[in-house]
mmCIF file of C-alpha atoms in Angstrom:
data_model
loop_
_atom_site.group_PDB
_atom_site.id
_atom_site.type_symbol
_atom_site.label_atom_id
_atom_site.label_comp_id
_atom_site.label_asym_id
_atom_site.label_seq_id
_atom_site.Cartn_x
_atom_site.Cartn_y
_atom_site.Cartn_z
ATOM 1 C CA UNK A 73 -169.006 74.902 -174.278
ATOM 2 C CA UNK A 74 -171.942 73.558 -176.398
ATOM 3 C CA UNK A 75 -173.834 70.693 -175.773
ATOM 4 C CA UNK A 76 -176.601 69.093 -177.866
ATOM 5 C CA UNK A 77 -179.365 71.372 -175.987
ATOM 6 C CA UNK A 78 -178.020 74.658 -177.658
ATOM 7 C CA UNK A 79 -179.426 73.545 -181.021
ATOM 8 C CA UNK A 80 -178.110 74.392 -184.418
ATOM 9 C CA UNK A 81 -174.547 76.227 -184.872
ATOM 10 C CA UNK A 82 -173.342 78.592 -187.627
ATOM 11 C CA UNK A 83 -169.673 77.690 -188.694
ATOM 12 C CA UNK A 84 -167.653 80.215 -190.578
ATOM 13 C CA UNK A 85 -164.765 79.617 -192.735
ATOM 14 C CA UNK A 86 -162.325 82.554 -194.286
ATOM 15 C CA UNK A 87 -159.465 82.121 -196.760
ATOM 16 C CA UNK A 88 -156.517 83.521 -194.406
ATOM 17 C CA UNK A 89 -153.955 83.401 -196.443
ATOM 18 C CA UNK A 90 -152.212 82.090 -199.536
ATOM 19 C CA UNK A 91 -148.757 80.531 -200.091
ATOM 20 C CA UNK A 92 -146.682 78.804 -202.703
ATOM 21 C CA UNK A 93 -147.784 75.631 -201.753
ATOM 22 C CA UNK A 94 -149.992 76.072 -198.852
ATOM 23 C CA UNK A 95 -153.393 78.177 -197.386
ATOM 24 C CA UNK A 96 -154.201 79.347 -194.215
ATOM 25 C CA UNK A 97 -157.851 79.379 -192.875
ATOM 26 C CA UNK A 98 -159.749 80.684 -189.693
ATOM 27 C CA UNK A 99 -162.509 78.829 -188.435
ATOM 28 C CA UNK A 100 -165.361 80.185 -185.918
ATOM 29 C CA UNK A 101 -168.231 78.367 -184.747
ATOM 30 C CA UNK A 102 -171.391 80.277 -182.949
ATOM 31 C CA UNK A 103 -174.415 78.798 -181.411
ATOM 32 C CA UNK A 104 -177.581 80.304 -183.620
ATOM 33 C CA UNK A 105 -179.635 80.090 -180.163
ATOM 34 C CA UNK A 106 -177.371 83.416 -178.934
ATOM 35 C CA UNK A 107 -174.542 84.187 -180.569
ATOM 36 C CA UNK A 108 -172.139 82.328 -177.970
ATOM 37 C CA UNK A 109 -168.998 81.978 -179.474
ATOM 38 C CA UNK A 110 -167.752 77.730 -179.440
ATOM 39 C CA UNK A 111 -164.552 77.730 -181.172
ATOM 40 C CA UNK A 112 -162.111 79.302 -183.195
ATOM 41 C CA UNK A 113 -159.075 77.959 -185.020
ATOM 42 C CA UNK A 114 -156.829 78.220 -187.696
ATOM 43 C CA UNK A 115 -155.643 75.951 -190.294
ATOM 44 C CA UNK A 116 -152.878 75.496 -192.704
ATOM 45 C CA UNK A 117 -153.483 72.935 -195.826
ATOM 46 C CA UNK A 118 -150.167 72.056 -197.192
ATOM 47 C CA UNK A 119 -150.503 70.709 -201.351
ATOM 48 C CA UNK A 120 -148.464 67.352 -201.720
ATOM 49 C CA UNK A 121 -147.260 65.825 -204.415
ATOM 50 C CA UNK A 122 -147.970 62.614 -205.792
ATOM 51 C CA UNK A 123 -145.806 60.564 -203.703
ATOM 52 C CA UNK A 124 -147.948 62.479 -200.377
ATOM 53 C CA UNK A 125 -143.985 62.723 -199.125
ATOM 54 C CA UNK A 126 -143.712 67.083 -200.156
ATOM 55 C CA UNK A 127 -145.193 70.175 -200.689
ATOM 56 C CA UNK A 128 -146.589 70.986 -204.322
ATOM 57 C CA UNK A 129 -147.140 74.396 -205.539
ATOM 58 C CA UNK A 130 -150.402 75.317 -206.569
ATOM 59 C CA UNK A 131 -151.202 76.345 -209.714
ATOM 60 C CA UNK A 132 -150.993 79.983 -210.969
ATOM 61 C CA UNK A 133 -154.202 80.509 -211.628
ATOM 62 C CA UNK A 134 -155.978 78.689 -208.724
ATOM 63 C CA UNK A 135 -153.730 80.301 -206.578
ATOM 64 C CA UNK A 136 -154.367 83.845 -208.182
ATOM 65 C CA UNK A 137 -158.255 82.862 -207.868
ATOM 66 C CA UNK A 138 -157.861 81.862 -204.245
ATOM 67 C CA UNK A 139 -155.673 84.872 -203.358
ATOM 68 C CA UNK A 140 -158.472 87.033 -205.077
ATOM 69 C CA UNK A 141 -161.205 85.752 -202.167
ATOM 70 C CA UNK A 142 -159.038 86.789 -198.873
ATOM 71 C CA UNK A 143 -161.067 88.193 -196.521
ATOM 72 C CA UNK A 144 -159.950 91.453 -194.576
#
């Protein structure tokens, strides 16, 4: 658990995954002040369409850019 006195924090966000419509991140947050590790978490962003009511597929080439960043 942090609390205010711990000072600054370093977050860290990967690219997880990539999908049709969809990508997957991992989140980690440390405090700077020694390393302790806060949180992690994962995430899944879901592309909608116009009408915010389904899933869009990204486009070719953003999703070839974004699948080209994936960490290990």
């Amino acid at each position: 658990q942090l609390t205010f006195d711990d000072g600054a924090v370093r977050v860290v966000i990967e690219l997880d995954g990539v999908g049709v419509s969809s990508i997957r991140t991992r989140e980690r947050m440390t405090a700077l002040s020694d390393g302790r590790l806060a949180l992690e978490a994962r995430a899944v962003i879901v592309r909608l369409d116009e009408t915010g009511q389904r899933s869009a597929p990204w486009p070719d080439d953003l999703r070839e850019r974004l699948a080209g960043t994936l960490m290990p």
